[in-house]
Short mmCIF file of C-alpha atoms and ligand atoms in Angstrom, two decimals:
data_model
loop_
_atom_site.label_atom_id
_atom_site.label_comp_id
_atom_site.label_asym_id
_atom_site.label_seq_id
_atom_site.Cartn_x
_atom_site.Cartn_y
_atom_site.Cartn_z
CA MET A 1 41.14 104.92 35.82
CA LYS A 2 42.68 108.26 37.25
CA THR A 3 46.44 108.36 37.09
CA ARG A 4 47.54 107.48 41.13
CA GLU A 5 50.13 109.94 42.28
CA LYS A 6 54.26 108.25 42.33
CA TRP A 7 57.02 107.99 45.13
CA SER A 8 59.78 111.24 43.61
CA SER A 9 61.75 108.42 43.64
CA LEU A 10 63.68 104.78 44.68
CA LEU A 11 65.44 106.69 47.42
CA ALA A 12 62.37 107.97 48.61
CA PHE A 13 60.92 104.84 48.17
CA VAL A 14 63.08 103.49 49.74
CA TRP A 15 63.27 106.75 53.58
CA VAL A 16 58.63 105.18 53.60
CA ALA A 17 58.69 101.56 53.58
CA ALA A 18 61.57 102.25 56.05
CA GLY A 19 59.41 104.34 57.70
CA ALA A 20 56.18 102.45 57.51
CA ALA A 21 58.34 98.81 58.53
CA VAL A 22 60.43 101.09 61.89
CA GLY A 23 57.81 101.76 64.61
CA LEU A 24 56.72 101.28 67.98
CA GLY A 25 57.46 97.21 66.64
CA ASN A 26 61.13 99.04 67.28
CA ILE A 27 61.01 100.75 69.97
CA TRP A 28 58.38 99.61 72.51
CA LYS A 29 57.84 95.91 71.26
CA PHE A 30 61.05 94.47 70.79
CA PRO A 31 63.02 94.99 73.82
CA TYR A 32 60.05 94.59 75.91
CA MET A 33 60.00 90.84 74.47
CA ALA A 34 63.24 90.93 73.72
CA GLY A 35 62.82 90.93 78.10
CA SER A 36 60.49 89.19 78.36
CA PHE A 37 60.81 86.39 76.23
CA GLY A 38 65.24 85.45 77.67
CA GLY A 39 67.30 88.18 75.30
CA SER A 40 68.75 86.11 72.60
CA ALA A 41 66.45 83.08 72.01
CA PHE A 42 64.22 85.57 71.23
CA VAL A 43 66.80 87.92 69.10
CA LEU A 44 67.39 84.22 67.57
CA MET A 45 64.72 82.95 66.24
CA TYR A 46 63.08 87.25 65.55
CA LEU A 47 65.96 87.05 62.96
CA ILE A 48 65.52 83.65 60.93
CA PHE A 49 62.24 84.82 60.79
CA VAL A 50 62.58 87.89 59.61
CA LEU A 51 65.17 86.53 57.06
CA LEU A 52 63.10 83.25 56.26
CA VAL A 53 58.94 84.50 56.44
CA ALA A 54 59.00 88.40 56.69
CA ILE A 55 61.96 89.64 53.83
CA PRO A 56 60.14 87.51 50.74
CA ILE A 57 55.48 88.18 52.11
CA MET A 58 57.75 92.49 52.14
CA ALA A 59 59.05 91.26 48.08
CA ALA A 60 56.27 89.68 47.76
CA GLU A 61 53.38 92.71 48.75
CA ILE A 62 55.72 95.60 47.46
CA MET A 63 55.10 93.52 43.72
CA LEU A 64 51.94 93.23 44.08
CA GLY A 65 50.84 96.41 44.10
CA LYS A 66 53.81 97.74 42.02
CA LEU A 67 52.04 95.49 38.95
CA SER A 68 48.62 96.23 40.22
CA GLN A 69 49.15 100.11 40.70
CA ARG A 70 45.51 99.66 42.74
CA ASN A 71 43.86 100.21 45.78
CA ALA A 72 44.90 96.72 48.24
CA VAL A 73 40.86 95.57 47.16
CA ASP A 74 40.84 96.68 43.61
CA GLY A 75 45.30 95.14 43.41
CA PHE A 76 43.99 91.57 43.99
CA ARG A 77 41.00 91.78 42.34
CA TYR A 78 42.71 92.96 38.62
CA LEU A 79 46.11 90.48 39.49
CA ALA A 80 43.84 87.79 40.55
CA GLU A 81 41.30 88.20 36.66
CA LEU A 82 44.61 88.85 35.17
CA HIS A 83 46.45 85.55 35.44
CA HIS A 84 43.04 83.79 35.75
CA LYS A 85 42.39 83.23 39.82
CA SER A 86 39.29 83.05 41.89
CA LYS A 87 38.15 86.97 41.94
CA SER A 88 37.96 86.20 46.35
CA TRP A 89 41.43 86.91 46.58
CA GLN A 90 39.98 90.48 47.36
CA LEU A 91 38.76 89.93 49.82
CA THR A 92 42.97 89.32 51.08
CA GLY A 93 42.49 93.51 50.18
CA TYR A 94 39.76 93.78 52.42
CA LEU A 95 41.33 91.33 55.38
CA GLY A 96 44.62 93.46 55.14
CA LEU A 97 42.43 96.43 54.99
CA THR A 98 40.90 95.55 58.69
CA THR A 99 44.14 94.71 59.77
CA LEU A 100 45.77 98.06 59.57
CA GLY A 101 42.17 99.60 60.46
CA LEU A 102 42.51 98.06 63.70
CA MET A 103 46.23 98.87 64.19
CA PHE A 104 45.83 101.82 63.73
CA CYS A 105 43.32 101.96 67.11
CA PHE A 106 45.16 100.71 68.95
CA TYR A 107 48.16 101.67 68.31
CA SER A 108 47.57 105.39 68.53
CA VAL A 109 46.77 104.93 72.70
CA ILE A 110 50.66 103.59 72.80
CA ALA A 111 51.89 106.50 71.03
CA GLY A 112 49.87 108.53 72.57
CA PHE A 113 51.54 107.22 75.72
CA GLY A 114 54.76 108.88 74.24
CA ILE A 115 54.09 111.87 73.28
CA ALA A 116 52.36 112.47 76.99
CA TYR A 117 55.73 111.12 78.68
CA LEU A 118 57.26 113.26 75.74
CA TYR A 119 55.81 116.32 77.24
CA PHE A 120 56.87 114.73 81.08
CA GLY A 121 60.15 114.74 80.02
CA ALA A 122 61.04 118.31 78.47
CA THR A 123 59.12 119.28 81.37
CA ASN A 124 61.78 117.80 83.79
CA ALA A 125 59.08 115.88 85.46
CA PHE A 126 61.21 112.74 86.43
CA LEU A 127 63.58 115.19 87.97
CA ASP A 128 64.52 113.25 91.22
CA LYS A 129 61.55 111.17 91.74
CA SER A 130 61.47 107.86 94.02
CA PRO A 131 61.34 104.58 91.75
CA GLU A 132 57.90 105.50 93.54
CA GLU A 133 57.00 108.44 92.24
CA VAL A 134 57.65 107.45 88.27
CA GLN A 135 55.80 104.73 89.28
CA GLY A 136 52.86 106.78 91.10
CA ILE A 137 53.16 109.44 87.33
CA TRP A 138 52.41 106.94 85.08
CA VAL A 139 49.41 105.19 87.48
CA ASN A 140 47.84 108.29 88.22
CA PHE A 141 48.01 108.89 84.39
CA LEU A 142 46.93 105.64 83.32
CA ALA A 143 43.69 106.72 86.02
CA ASP A 144 43.25 110.08 83.49
CA PRO A 145 40.71 108.98 80.62
CA VAL A 146 40.69 112.56 79.40
CA VAL A 147 44.23 112.82 79.06
CA VAL A 148 44.93 109.13 77.69
CA LEU A 149 42.07 110.27 74.69
CA PHE A 150 43.70 113.27 74.33
CA CYS A 151 46.55 112.60 73.85
CA SER A 152 45.37 109.35 70.38
CA PHE A 153 43.62 111.88 69.27
CA LEU A 154 46.74 114.12 69.07
CA PHE A 155 48.64 111.06 67.10
CA ILE A 156 45.53 110.96 64.96
CA PHE A 157 45.32 113.84 64.15
CA PHE A 158 49.17 114.27 63.25
CA THR A 159 48.79 111.11 61.46
CA MET A 160 45.87 112.36 59.30
CA ALA A 161 47.22 116.03 58.86
CA ILE A 162 50.53 114.99 57.22
CA VAL A 163 48.31 111.86 55.09
CA TYR A 164 45.75 114.79 53.95
CA PHE A 165 48.90 116.65 51.72
CA GLY A 166 49.41 112.68 49.65
CA ILE A 167 51.74 110.78 48.60
CA LYS A 168 54.50 113.39 47.97
CA LYS A 169 53.92 116.97 49.61
CA GLY A 170 52.82 115.09 52.83
CA ILE A 171 54.25 111.02 53.45
CA GLU A 172 57.16 111.39 51.26
CA LYS A 173 58.76 114.13 53.08
CA SER A 174 57.81 113.98 56.01
CA CYS A 175 59.22 110.82 56.81
CA THR A 176 62.34 111.92 54.59
CA LEU A 177 62.57 114.17 57.70
CA MET A 178 61.70 111.98 60.03
CA MET A 179 63.89 109.16 59.44
CA PRO A 180 67.15 110.21 58.38
CA GLY A 181 66.32 112.40 62.20
CA LEU A 182 65.16 108.87 64.10
CA LEU A 183 68.73 107.54 63.23
CA ALA A 184 70.43 110.28 64.16
CA VAL A 185 68.76 110.56 67.77
CA LEU A 186 69.25 106.35 67.84
CA LEU A 187 73.07 106.55 67.52
CA VAL A 188 73.25 109.19 69.87
CA LEU A 189 71.31 107.67 72.70
CA VAL A 190 73.33 104.10 71.50
CA PHE A 191 76.80 106.36 72.40
CA HIS A 192 75.93 107.53 75.44
CA SER A 193 74.10 104.41 76.97
CA SER A 194 77.70 102.58 75.71
CA SER A 195 79.64 104.58 78.40
CA SER A 196 77.35 103.37 80.96
CA GLY A 197 78.56 99.79 83.49
CA GLY A 198 75.82 98.31 81.60
CA PHE A 199 76.72 98.12 78.50
CA GLY A 200 78.30 94.32 78.78
CA GLN A 201 75.50 93.25 80.41
CA ALA A 202 73.14 94.57 78.28
CA PHE A 203 75.23 93.01 74.84
CA ASP A 204 75.57 89.72 76.51
CA PHE A 205 71.75 89.58 77.75
CA LEU A 206 71.31 89.74 73.50
CA PHE A 207 73.74 87.92 71.18
CA SER A 208 74.63 85.56 73.77
CA PHE A 209 74.17 81.96 72.05
CA GLU A 210 71.72 79.89 74.57
CA PRO A 211 69.70 77.44 72.61
CA ASN A 212 68.25 76.17 75.85
CA LYS A 213 66.31 78.90 75.87
CA ILE A 214 64.04 78.83 72.68
CA GLN A 215 60.67 77.41 74.27
CA ALA A 216 57.86 77.57 72.38
CA ASP A 217 56.55 80.64 73.29
CA VAL A 218 59.23 82.22 72.11
CA VAL A 219 59.39 80.81 68.18
CA ILE A 220 55.86 82.11 68.79
CA ALA A 221 56.11 85.63 69.40
CA SER A 222 58.88 85.74 67.95
CA LEU A 223 57.63 85.62 64.55
CA GLY A 224 54.44 87.17 65.09
CA HIS A 225 56.77 90.18 65.51
CA ALA A 226 59.58 89.62 62.60
CA LEU A 227 55.59 89.58 60.53
CA PHE A 228 54.75 92.90 61.94
CA THR A 229 57.19 94.91 62.78
CA LEU A 230 58.65 94.43 59.28
CA ALA A 231 55.14 95.65 57.98
CA VAL A 232 53.64 92.62 55.97
CA GLY A 233 50.40 90.68 56.19
CA ALA A 234 48.12 93.73 56.06
CA CYS A 235 49.07 95.79 52.79
CA ALA A 236 50.64 98.56 53.95
CA MET A 237 53.80 97.39 52.05
CA MET A 238 51.13 96.62 48.95
CA VAL A 239 50.21 100.00 48.52
CA TYR A 240 52.94 102.13 48.96
CA GLY A 241 54.66 99.23 46.53
CA SER A 242 51.56 100.93 44.16
CA TYR A 243 53.47 104.12 44.40
CA LEU A 244 55.94 103.01 42.00
CA PRO A 245 56.86 102.59 38.47
CA LYS A 246 55.83 99.61 37.07
CA ARG A 247 59.24 99.35 35.63
CA THR A 248 61.13 99.59 38.97
CA SER A 249 63.41 96.61 40.58
CA VAL A 250 62.77 96.40 44.15
CA ALA A 251 64.69 93.06 45.81
CA LYS A 252 67.96 96.08 47.06
CA SER A 253 65.51 98.29 48.61
CA VAL A 254 63.80 95.71 50.07
CA LEU A 255 66.88 94.49 51.95
CA ILE A 256 67.47 98.29 52.85
CA ILE A 257 64.28 98.38 54.00
CA ALA A 258 64.88 95.26 56.18
CA VAL A 259 68.72 95.61 57.36
CA LEU A 260 67.40 99.58 58.47
CA ASP A 261 64.22 98.04 60.29
CA VAL A 262 67.09 95.47 62.20
CA LEU A 263 69.40 97.53 63.21
CA VAL A 264 66.79 99.91 64.98
CA ALA A 265 65.20 97.54 67.19
CA LEU A 266 68.44 96.17 68.35
CA LEU A 267 69.77 99.63 68.77
CA ALA A 268 67.69 100.30 71.06
CA GLY A 269 67.77 97.49 72.44
CA LEU A 270 71.54 98.76 73.34
CA ALA A 271 70.07 101.60 73.90
CA ILE A 272 67.80 100.54 77.03
CA PHE A 273 69.12 97.66 78.43
CA PRO A 274 72.83 99.30 79.17
CA LEU A 275 70.49 101.58 80.93
CA ILE A 276 67.99 98.96 82.52
CA PHE A 277 70.95 96.99 83.73
CA GLU A 278 73.54 99.10 84.97
CA ASN A 279 70.75 100.55 87.68
CA GLY A 280 69.63 96.90 88.97
CA LEU A 281 66.21 96.85 87.18
CA SER A 282 64.58 93.70 85.83
CA PRO A 283 64.44 94.07 81.68
CA SER A 284 61.05 91.57 81.64
CA GLN A 285 58.99 94.65 82.62
CA GLY A 286 57.05 94.37 79.77
CA PRO A 287 54.75 97.20 78.27
CA GLY A 288 55.82 99.58 80.77
CA LEU A 289 59.45 98.51 80.64
CA MET A 290 59.80 101.92 78.10
CA PHE A 291 57.00 103.81 80.15
CA VAL A 292 58.17 103.57 83.97
CA SER A 293 61.50 101.32 83.66
CA LEU A 294 63.06 103.92 81.73
CA PRO A 295 61.77 107.34 83.45
CA ILE A 296 63.25 105.24 86.87
CA VAL A 297 66.36 105.31 85.36
CA PHE A 298 65.93 109.34 83.56
CA ALA A 299 64.92 110.52 87.21
CA LYS A 300 68.66 109.74 88.95
CA MET A 301 70.55 110.69 85.82
CA PRO A 302 72.55 114.23 84.70
CA PHE A 303 70.84 115.13 81.91
CA GLY A 304 68.04 113.03 82.71
CA TRP A 305 65.39 115.06 80.80
CA PHE A 306 67.46 115.75 77.77
CA TRP A 307 67.66 111.89 76.55
CA GLY A 308 64.41 111.08 77.80
CA THR A 309 62.85 114.19 75.66
CA LEU A 310 64.92 112.65 73.33
CA PHE A 311 64.48 109.01 73.68
CA PHE A 312 60.24 110.20 73.65
CA ILE A 313 61.34 112.14 70.68
CA LEU A 314 62.35 108.82 69.13
CA LEU A 315 59.62 106.96 69.99
CA PHE A 316 57.49 109.42 68.08
CA PHE A 317 59.12 109.83 64.95
CA ALA A 318 58.64 105.84 64.89
CA ALA A 319 54.91 105.78 65.66
CA LEU A 320 54.48 108.61 62.94
CA SER A 321 56.60 106.91 60.09
CA SER A 322 54.05 103.54 60.72
CA SER A 323 51.63 104.78 61.67
CA LEU A 324 51.11 106.35 57.58
CA SER A 325 50.96 102.86 56.76
CA PHE A 326 48.15 102.38 58.35
CA ALA A 327 46.20 105.59 57.62
CA GLU A 328 47.11 105.83 53.19
CA PRO A 329 45.81 102.45 52.65
CA LEU A 330 42.65 103.33 54.41
CA VAL A 331 42.41 106.42 52.54
CA ASP A 332 43.55 105.35 49.36
CA HIS A 333 40.76 102.58 49.08
CA PHE A 334 37.37 104.77 50.28
CA ILE A 335 39.05 107.52 47.38
CA GLU A 336 39.70 105.08 45.20
CA LYS A 337 36.50 102.63 45.47
CA LEU A 338 34.55 105.32 46.69
CA GLY A 339 34.60 108.09 44.33
CA MET A 340 35.62 109.63 47.04
CA GLY A 341 37.67 113.47 47.37
CA ARG A 342 40.91 112.97 49.61
CA HIS A 343 39.91 115.21 52.14
CA ARG A 344 37.08 113.82 52.50
CA ALA A 345 38.42 110.06 53.09
CA VAL A 346 40.76 112.13 55.76
CA LEU A 347 38.38 113.18 58.01
CA LEU A 348 36.27 109.92 57.54
CA ILE A 349 39.43 107.65 58.11
CA GLY A 350 40.20 109.46 61.23
CA GLY A 351 37.05 110.59 62.59
CA LEU A 352 36.59 106.22 62.74
CA VAL A 353 39.62 105.67 63.84
CA PHE A 354 39.48 107.79 66.87
CA VAL A 355 36.10 105.96 67.98
CA GLY A 356 38.09 102.91 67.79
CA SER A 357 41.07 104.17 69.97
CA ILE A 358 38.44 105.01 72.84
CA PHE A 359 37.32 101.71 73.35
CA CYS A 360 41.06 100.77 73.58
CA ALA A 361 42.02 104.50 75.63
CA LEU A 362 39.23 103.29 78.38
CA SER A 363 41.04 99.76 78.59
CA PHE A 364 42.55 101.08 80.67
CA ASN A 365 40.61 103.06 82.65
CA VAL A 366 37.10 103.14 82.41
CA PHE A 367 36.50 99.31 81.17
CA SER A 368 39.75 98.37 82.83
CA HIS A 369 37.11 95.68 85.01
CA VAL A 370 35.96 94.69 81.33
CA LYS A 371 37.93 91.43 80.56
CA ILE A 372 36.47 89.70 77.36
CA ALA A 373 36.78 85.65 78.16
CA GLY A 374 37.52 86.14 81.87
CA ARG A 375 41.26 87.35 80.52
CA PHE A 376 41.63 90.37 77.79
CA SER A 377 40.70 93.65 78.26
CA ILE A 378 39.17 95.79 75.16
CA PHE A 379 42.66 96.83 74.57
CA ASP A 380 44.40 93.10 74.18
CA LEU A 381 41.89 91.94 72.20
CA VAL A 382 42.26 94.74 69.51
CA ALA A 383 45.84 94.43 69.72
CA ASP A 384 45.92 90.39 70.08
CA LEU A 385 43.55 89.63 67.40
CA SER A 386 45.24 92.86 64.86
CA THR A 387 48.48 91.12 65.08
CA ASN A 388 48.97 87.69 66.17
CA LEU A 389 45.83 86.77 64.02
CA LEU A 390 44.85 88.70 61.21
CA LEU A 391 48.02 89.32 59.81
CA PRO A 392 49.67 85.96 59.85
CA ILE A 393 46.50 85.11 58.04
CA GLY A 394 47.30 87.83 55.43
CA GLY A 395 51.19 87.21 55.42
CA ILE A 396 49.48 83.78 54.15
CA ALA A 397 47.14 84.87 51.65
CA ILE A 398 49.48 87.34 50.06
CA SER A 399 52.85 85.40 49.97
CA ILE A 400 50.34 82.49 47.87
CA PHE A 401 48.33 84.77 45.63
CA ALA A 402 51.91 86.65 45.28
CA GLY A 403 53.96 83.51 44.62
CA GLN A 404 51.60 81.92 41.19
CA VAL A 405 51.93 85.17 39.73
CA VAL A 406 54.96 87.29 40.30
CA LYS A 407 57.42 86.56 37.20
CA LEU A 408 60.84 86.87 37.57
CA GLU A 409 60.34 89.73 35.08
CA ASP A 410 59.09 91.46 37.74
CA PHE A 411 61.50 91.28 40.76
CA PHE A 412 64.32 92.31 38.14
CA THR A 413 65.10 94.71 35.85
CA PRO A 414 67.25 92.00 32.70
CA HIS A 415 70.24 90.68 32.67
CA GLN A 416 70.42 91.27 36.29
CA LYS A 417 73.30 89.53 38.29
CA TYR A 418 72.16 86.24 40.35
CA GLY A 419 68.78 87.23 39.34
CA HIS A 420 67.00 84.17 39.02
CA ALA A 421 68.45 81.92 41.01
CA ILE A 422 67.17 84.60 43.88
CA PHE A 423 63.70 84.47 42.36
CA LEU A 424 63.34 80.28 42.10
CA LEU A 425 65.28 81.21 45.93
CA TRP A 426 62.23 83.94 46.71
CA ARG A 427 59.30 82.15 45.23
CA PHE A 428 60.47 78.15 47.22
CA LEU A 429 60.33 80.43 50.88
CA THR A 430 57.35 82.35 49.47
CA LEU A 431 55.14 79.61 48.26
CA PHE A 432 56.35 77.18 50.93
CA VAL A 433 58.27 77.68 53.74
CA ALA A 434 56.35 81.44 55.10
CA PRO A 435 52.84 80.16 54.64
CA ALA A 436 54.02 77.07 56.41
CA ALA A 437 55.75 78.71 59.87
CA ILE A 438 53.30 80.84 60.11
CA LEU A 439 51.16 77.80 59.75
CA ILE A 440 52.35 76.00 62.16
CA VAL A 441 53.30 79.04 64.57
CA MET A 442 49.04 80.38 64.14
CA ILE A 443 47.75 76.07 65.21
CA ASN A 444 51.30 75.63 68.11
CA SER A 445 49.68 79.05 69.61
CA LEU A 446 45.70 78.78 69.48
CA TRP A 447 46.70 74.93 70.76
CA SER A 448 48.64 76.64 74.09
CA ALA A 449 45.23 79.46 74.32
CA ILE A 450 42.73 76.44 74.07
CA HIS A 451 45.09 74.28 77.45
CA THR A 452 45.78 77.96 79.74
CA MET A 453 41.90 78.84 79.16
N1 LIG B 1 55.68 97.69 61.15
C1 LIG B 1 55.14 98.29 62.76
C2 LIG B 1 55.74 98.66 63.84
O1 LIG B 1 57.46 98.12 63.47
C3 LIG B 1 54.24 98.78 62.68
C4 LIG B 1 53.38 97.90 60.80
C5 LIG B 1 52.39 96.40 61.69
C6 LIG B 1 53.14 99.00 60.45
C7 LIG B 1 52.30 96.83 59.86
C8 LIG B 1 52.30 98.49 59.44
C9 LIG B 1 51.92 97.17 58.79
O2 LIG B 1 55.47 99.67 64.90
#
């Protein structure tokens, strides 16, 4: 077996894995979902699921990767053989790669919107525009298939260009530059919003305890989001873990990555909602929160172009560092399993994803009349299928497998304090709590989907 490249340090790994976790999920999706699902009720459930479901699965994935030192498919196969389990576990690897490929397609469309808005922000396109005019910019932008496609293409190009340079010189270097930059920009934005009149209201909206608002749809949405935001269930973290030396203790890193991820989501909420409330806009705008409501605010704010540009730089960094984790596991698979060179694998995956993203992008204009099952656009189908169905199924498989094969000594370096107790807790959560929670929520959401048909 060819030796695989390694991250240069554990810290570098933390930046890279945090880069995978912190993404559109935190900056774009979390605020609009919190806005649509009643604020604090959603936040509370999301925090519970991060703790009980997503963090244990993240630890599981990283450890599986570290133990296997292989691409996702071979990794499952190797570990299954080693522990006398069925070879079919490798299907989990294929499932993960399929999920990543589909997510990459829809993700690059939204990230492409972000690139366009970065350009609008920097060129002061919103200055003194009325809310209707800002809405008009969005509608006109979406209606133009060439521009939308070009933006997705640019995003895929940036991602693949970084992956082309490999683990250390590409992914690690870019994430260790982008992630601290992202945190700095976010702090500046929160600081700026904290002086706005809507800060108190935003704080209450996100953090006041209102258990009566926790309904089935809130629970379903928050579990799906917890998995998505921590980048677990699709083998991305597993492949990142496979570039770690076999003897690394990762428990602490997992916690740091998760805390960073949650913090960025909450801070993004605290940067966005004060501006929304101060301007009397609705928090429950849905996906357009970022692309319509915020620009309306920037249009009338002093130095709006500056704040707008900063916001979309933040979105771009977050999206790019995450999409690397869609691309690398796929490229890794083509290199190791199919014997391709990195350069050719990058071209091939980039090309395939671009074709997939064409369908997603055109569903906002040329194919906007296509509604599958009378309801879903092509974009919705790809996004929902990958995040609400494939990702949870992958999460269940990964956690059950890891719960059986990972040992105490894989988790901790010997003699670490409380090691045994934490290991037992982790195993309980991965073997029972996480799969059961995901299953219950999935059955529930299928049930309600059938009922609303
Ligand atoms: N965590 C990323 C985000 O929040 C998305 C992602 C999901 C990345 C699954 C990798 C794997 O945007």
